[in-house]
Short mmCIF file of C-alpha atoms in Angstrom, two decimals:
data_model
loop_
_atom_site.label_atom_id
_atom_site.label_comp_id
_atom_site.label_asym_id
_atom_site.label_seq_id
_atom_site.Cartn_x
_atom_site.Cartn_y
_atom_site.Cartn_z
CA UNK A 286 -47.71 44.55 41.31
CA UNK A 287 -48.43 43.46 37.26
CA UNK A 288 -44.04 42.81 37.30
CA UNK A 289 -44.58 40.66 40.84
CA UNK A 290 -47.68 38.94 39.20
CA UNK A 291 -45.70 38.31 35.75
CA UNK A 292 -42.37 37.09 37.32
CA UNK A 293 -44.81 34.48 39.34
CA UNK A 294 -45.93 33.54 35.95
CA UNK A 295 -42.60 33.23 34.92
CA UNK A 296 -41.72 31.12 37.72
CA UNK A 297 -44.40 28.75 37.77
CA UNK A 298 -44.24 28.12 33.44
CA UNK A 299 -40.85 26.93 34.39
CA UNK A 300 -41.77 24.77 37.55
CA UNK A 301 -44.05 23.50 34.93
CA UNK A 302 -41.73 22.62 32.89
CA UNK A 303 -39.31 21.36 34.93
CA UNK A 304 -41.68 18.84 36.28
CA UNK A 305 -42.97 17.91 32.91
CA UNK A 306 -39.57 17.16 32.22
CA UNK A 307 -38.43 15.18 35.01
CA UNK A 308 -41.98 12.84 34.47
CA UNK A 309 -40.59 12.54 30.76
CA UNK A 310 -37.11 11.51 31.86
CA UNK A 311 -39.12 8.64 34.54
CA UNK A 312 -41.41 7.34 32.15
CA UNK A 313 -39.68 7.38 28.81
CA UNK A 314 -39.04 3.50 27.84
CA UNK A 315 -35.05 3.09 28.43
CA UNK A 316 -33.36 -0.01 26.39
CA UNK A 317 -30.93 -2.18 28.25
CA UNK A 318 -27.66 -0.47 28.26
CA UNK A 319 -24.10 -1.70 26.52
CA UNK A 320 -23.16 -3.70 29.09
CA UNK A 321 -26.87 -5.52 29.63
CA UNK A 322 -27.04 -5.60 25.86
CA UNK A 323 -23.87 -7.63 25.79
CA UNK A 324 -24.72 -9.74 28.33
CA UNK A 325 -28.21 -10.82 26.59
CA UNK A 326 -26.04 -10.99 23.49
CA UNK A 327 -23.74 -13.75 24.91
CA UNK A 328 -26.73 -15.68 26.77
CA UNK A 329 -28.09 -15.90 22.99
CA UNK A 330 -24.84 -16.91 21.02
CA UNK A 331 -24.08 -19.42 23.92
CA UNK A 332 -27.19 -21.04 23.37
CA UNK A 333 -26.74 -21.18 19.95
CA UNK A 334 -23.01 -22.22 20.37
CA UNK A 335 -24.29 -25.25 22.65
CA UNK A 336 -27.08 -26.35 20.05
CA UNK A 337 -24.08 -26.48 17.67
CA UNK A 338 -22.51 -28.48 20.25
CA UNK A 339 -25.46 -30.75 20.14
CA UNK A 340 -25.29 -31.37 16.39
CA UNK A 341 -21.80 -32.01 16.33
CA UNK A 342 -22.35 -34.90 19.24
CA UNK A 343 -25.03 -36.68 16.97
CA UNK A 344 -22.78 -36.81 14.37
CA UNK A 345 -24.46 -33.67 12.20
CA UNK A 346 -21.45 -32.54 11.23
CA UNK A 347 -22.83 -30.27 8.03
CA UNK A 348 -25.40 -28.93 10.98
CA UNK A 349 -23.28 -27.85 13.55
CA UNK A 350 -20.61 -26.46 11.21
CA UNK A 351 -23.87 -24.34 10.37
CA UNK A 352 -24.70 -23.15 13.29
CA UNK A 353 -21.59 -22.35 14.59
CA UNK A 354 -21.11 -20.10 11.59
CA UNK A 355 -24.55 -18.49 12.57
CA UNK A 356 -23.42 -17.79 15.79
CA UNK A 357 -20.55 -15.47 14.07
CA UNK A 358 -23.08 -13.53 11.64
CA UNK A 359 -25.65 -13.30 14.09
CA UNK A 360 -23.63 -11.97 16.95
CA UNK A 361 -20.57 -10.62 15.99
CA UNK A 362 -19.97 -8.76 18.95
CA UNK A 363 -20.52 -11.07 21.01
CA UNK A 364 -17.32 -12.75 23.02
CA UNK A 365 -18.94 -16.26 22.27
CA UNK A 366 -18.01 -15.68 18.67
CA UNK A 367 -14.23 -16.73 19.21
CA UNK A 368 -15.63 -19.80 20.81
CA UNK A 369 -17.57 -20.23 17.52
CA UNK A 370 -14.31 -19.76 15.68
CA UNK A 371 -11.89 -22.08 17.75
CA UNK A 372 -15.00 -25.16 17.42
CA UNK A 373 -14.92 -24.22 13.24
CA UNK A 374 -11.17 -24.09 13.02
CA UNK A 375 -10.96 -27.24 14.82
CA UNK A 376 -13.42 -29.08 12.53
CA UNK A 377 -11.85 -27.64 9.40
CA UNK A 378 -7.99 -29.09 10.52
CA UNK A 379 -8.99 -32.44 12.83
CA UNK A 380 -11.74 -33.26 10.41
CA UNK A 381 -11.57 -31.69 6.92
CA UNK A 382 -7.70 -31.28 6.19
CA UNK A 383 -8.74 -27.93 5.48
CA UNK A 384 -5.74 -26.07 6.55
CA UNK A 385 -6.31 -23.06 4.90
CA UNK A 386 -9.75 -22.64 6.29
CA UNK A 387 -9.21 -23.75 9.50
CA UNK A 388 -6.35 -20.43 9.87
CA UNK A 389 -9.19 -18.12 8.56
CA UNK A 390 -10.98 -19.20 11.69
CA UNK A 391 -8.10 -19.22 13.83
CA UNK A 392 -7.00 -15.70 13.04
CA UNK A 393 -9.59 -13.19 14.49
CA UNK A 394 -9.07 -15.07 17.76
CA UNK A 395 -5.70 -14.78 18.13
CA UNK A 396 -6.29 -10.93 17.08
CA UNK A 397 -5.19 -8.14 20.23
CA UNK A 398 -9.24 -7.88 19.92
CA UNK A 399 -10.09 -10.58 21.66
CA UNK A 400 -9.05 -10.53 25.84
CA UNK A 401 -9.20 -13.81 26.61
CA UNK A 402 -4.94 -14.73 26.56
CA UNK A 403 -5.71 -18.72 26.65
CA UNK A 404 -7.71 -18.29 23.28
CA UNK A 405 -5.44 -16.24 21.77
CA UNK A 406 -2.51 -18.39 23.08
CA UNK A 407 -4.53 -21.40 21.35
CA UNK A 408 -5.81 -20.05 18.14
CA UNK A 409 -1.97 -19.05 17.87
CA UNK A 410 -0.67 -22.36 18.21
CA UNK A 411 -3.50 -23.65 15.89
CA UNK A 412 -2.01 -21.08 13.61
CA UNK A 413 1.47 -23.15 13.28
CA UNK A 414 -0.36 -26.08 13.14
CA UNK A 415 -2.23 -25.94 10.36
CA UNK A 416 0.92 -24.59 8.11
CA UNK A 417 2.83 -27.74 9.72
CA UNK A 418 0.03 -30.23 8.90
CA UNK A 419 0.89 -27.98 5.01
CA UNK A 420 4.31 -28.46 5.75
CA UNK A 421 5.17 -25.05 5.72
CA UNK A 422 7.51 -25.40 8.30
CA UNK A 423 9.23 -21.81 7.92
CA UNK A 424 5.85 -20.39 8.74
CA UNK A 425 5.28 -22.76 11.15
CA UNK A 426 8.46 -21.87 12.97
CA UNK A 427 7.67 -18.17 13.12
CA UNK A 428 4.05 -18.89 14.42
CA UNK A 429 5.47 -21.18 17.41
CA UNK A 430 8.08 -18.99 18.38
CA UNK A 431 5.39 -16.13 18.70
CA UNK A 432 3.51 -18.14 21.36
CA UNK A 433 6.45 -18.62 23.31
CA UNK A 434 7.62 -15.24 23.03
CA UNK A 435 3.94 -13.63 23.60
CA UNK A 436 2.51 -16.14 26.29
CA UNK A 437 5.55 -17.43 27.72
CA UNK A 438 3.61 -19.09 30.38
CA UNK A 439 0.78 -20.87 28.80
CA UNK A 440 0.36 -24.19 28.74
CA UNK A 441 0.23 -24.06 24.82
CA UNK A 442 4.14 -23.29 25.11
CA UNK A 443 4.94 -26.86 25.35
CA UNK A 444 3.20 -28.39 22.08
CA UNK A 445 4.99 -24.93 20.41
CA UNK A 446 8.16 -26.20 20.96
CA UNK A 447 7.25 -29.82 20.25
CA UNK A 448 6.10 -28.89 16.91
CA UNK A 449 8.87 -26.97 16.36
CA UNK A 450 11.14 -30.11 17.33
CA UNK A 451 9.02 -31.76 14.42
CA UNK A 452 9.34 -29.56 12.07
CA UNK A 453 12.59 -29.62 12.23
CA UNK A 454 13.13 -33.61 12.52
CA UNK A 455 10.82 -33.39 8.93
CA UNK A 456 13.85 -31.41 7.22
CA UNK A 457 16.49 -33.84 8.86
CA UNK A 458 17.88 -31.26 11.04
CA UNK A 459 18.26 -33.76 13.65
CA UNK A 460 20.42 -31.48 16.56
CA UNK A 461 17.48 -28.73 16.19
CA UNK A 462 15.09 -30.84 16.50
CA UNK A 463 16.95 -32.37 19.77
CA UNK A 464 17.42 -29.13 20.92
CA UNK A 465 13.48 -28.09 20.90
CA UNK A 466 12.03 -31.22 22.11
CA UNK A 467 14.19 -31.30 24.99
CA UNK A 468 12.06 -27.89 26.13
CA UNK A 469 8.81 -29.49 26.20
CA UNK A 470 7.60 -29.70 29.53
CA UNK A 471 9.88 -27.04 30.87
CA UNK A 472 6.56 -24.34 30.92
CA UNK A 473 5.53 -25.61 33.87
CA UNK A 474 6.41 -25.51 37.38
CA UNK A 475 7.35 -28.66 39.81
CA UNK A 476 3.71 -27.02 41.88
CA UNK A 477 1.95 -26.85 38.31
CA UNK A 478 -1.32 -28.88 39.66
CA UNK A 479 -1.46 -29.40 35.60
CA UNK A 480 1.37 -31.90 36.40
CA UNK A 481 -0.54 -34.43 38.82
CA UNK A 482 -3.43 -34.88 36.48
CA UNK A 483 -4.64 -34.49 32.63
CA UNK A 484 -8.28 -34.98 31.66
CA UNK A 485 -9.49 -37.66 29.44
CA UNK A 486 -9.56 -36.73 26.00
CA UNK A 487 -6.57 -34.16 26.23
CA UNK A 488 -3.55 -33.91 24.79
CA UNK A 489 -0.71 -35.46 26.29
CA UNK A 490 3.01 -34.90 26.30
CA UNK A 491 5.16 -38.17 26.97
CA UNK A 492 9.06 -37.95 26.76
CA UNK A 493 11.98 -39.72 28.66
CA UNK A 494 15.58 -39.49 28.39
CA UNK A 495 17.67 -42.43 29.11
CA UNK A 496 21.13 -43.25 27.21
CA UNK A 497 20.05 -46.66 26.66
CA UNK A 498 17.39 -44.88 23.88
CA UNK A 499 20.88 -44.27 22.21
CA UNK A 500 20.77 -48.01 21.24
CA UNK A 501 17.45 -47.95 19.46
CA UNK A 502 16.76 -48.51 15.34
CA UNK A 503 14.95 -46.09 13.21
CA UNK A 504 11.26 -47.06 13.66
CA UNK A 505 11.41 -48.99 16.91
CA UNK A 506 9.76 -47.32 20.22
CA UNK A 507 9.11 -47.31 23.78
CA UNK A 508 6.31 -48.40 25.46
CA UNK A 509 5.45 -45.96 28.71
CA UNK A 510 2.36 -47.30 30.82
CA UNK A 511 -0.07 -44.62 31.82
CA UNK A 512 -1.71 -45.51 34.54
CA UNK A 513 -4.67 -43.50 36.36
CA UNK A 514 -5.79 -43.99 40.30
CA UNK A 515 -9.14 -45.84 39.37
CA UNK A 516 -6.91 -48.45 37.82
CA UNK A 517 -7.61 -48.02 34.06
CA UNK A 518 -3.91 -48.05 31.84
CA UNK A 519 -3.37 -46.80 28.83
CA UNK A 520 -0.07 -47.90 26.66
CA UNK A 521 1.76 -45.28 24.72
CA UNK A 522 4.45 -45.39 22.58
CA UNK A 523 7.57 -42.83 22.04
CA UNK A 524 9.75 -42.87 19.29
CA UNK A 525 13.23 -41.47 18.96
CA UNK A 526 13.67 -37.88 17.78
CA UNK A 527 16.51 -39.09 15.94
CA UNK A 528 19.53 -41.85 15.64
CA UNK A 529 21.89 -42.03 18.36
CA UNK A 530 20.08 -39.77 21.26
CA UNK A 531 18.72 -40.12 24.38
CA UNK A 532 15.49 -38.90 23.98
CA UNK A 533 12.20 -40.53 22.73
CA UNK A 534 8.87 -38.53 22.51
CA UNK A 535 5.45 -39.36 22.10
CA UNK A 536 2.00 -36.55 21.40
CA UNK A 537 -1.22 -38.47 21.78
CA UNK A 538 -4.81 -38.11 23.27
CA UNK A 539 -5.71 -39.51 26.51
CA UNK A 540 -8.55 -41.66 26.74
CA UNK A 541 -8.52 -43.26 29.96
CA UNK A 542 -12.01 -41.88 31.08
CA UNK A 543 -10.77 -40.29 34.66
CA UNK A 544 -8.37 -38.37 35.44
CA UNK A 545 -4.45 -39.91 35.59
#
């Protein structure tokens, strides 16, 4: 009877315990997880990114340069930081000239980190640009050719290969150059729905090809009417790639306000 009695004891010091245990494991304060703690992360940064945004529309540049940079220090595990990055590498080469800096902002987005393909297809290209605007044209070569051989579909594939062509009409290697430009536009498809319409404010590709282009002087161009649906036209002009070709170019920013 005293070994029955002491196994009960036994028995009920670990149903005790057990249920001690599981009330711990219900009422114990739990922190959001990885994922929710990512997600709260982001909502932050994003915030912070769009107050940036804000600063930079009211014409505080020194501000919003600021804050974006907070945005990287404060969360830098955030996915919003390569947002951050793009908007300060951006500044530093449309703005600033700073070609040096605005790579340094360029780079960790185009890292194999960062999953997002467009961004790292962009901060690429950026890349190239910024050691063309240095005209460092071998390095920009290398750089361009990498977006088209790593995102052979992107969008971005078409201003690679038109900065290539300039690069290459910069040294005077006029046939290259010919050669390169001649690919822009070829990324996309005839059912690309980028083809019927580019937003205001984008960049936009213009070139024709016409042998009668053969017959123009060095500095005279083309003038190609853009015209959207509302009505509003915008006049753009292309210049030759070279003397004696076919082909005339133009790279400018839309800024008819809807959509052509």
């Amino acid at each position: 009877m005293k070994r029955i009695a002491l196994a009960g004891c036994v028995i009920a010091a670990c149903l005790a315990t057990g249920s001690v245990r599981s009330q711990d494991d219900v009422t114990k304060p739990k922190g959001p997880t990885q994922s929710q703690g990512s997600i709260i992360e982001d909502r932050f940064a994003r915030k912070l990114l769009e107050a940036g945004d804000s600063r930079m529309a009211a014409d505080e540049t020194a501000k919003a340069v600021e804050i974006w940079q907070s945005v990287i220090e404060r969360y830098p595990r955030s996915k919003v930081r390569y947002e951050a990055h793009i908007r300060l590498g951006n500044h530093f080469l449309d703005r600033e000239r700073a070609y040096d800096k605005a790579r340094v902002q360029f780079e960790p987005v185009a890292s194999e980190d960062n999953r997002d393909e467009d961004q790292r297809a962009e901060a690429t290209l950026k890349m190239g640009v910024c050691f063309y605007e240095a005209r460092n044209f071998g390095k920009c070569f290398s750089v361009m050719r990498d977006v088209i051989e790593r995102f052979p579909v992107s969008k971005h594939v078409n201003q690679a290969y038109y900065y290539i062509g300039l690069g290459h009409f910069q040294l005077g290697h006029y046939s290259r150059a010919i050669d390169a430009l001649e690919k822009v536009g070829t990324s996309l498809g005839e059912n690309d729905t980028q083809i019927e319409k580019v937003e205001a404010g984008k960049r936009l590709f213009v070139k024709i090809e016409d042998a009668d282009l053969a017959a123009l002087n060095a500095g005279d161009s083309v003038n190609v009417e853009c015209k959207a649906t509302s009505g509003d036209v915008e006049v753009v002009k292309c210049f030759p790639v070279g003397r004696n070709v076919r082909i005339a170019v133009s790279y400018t920013h839309l800024t008819l306000p809807t959509k052509a």
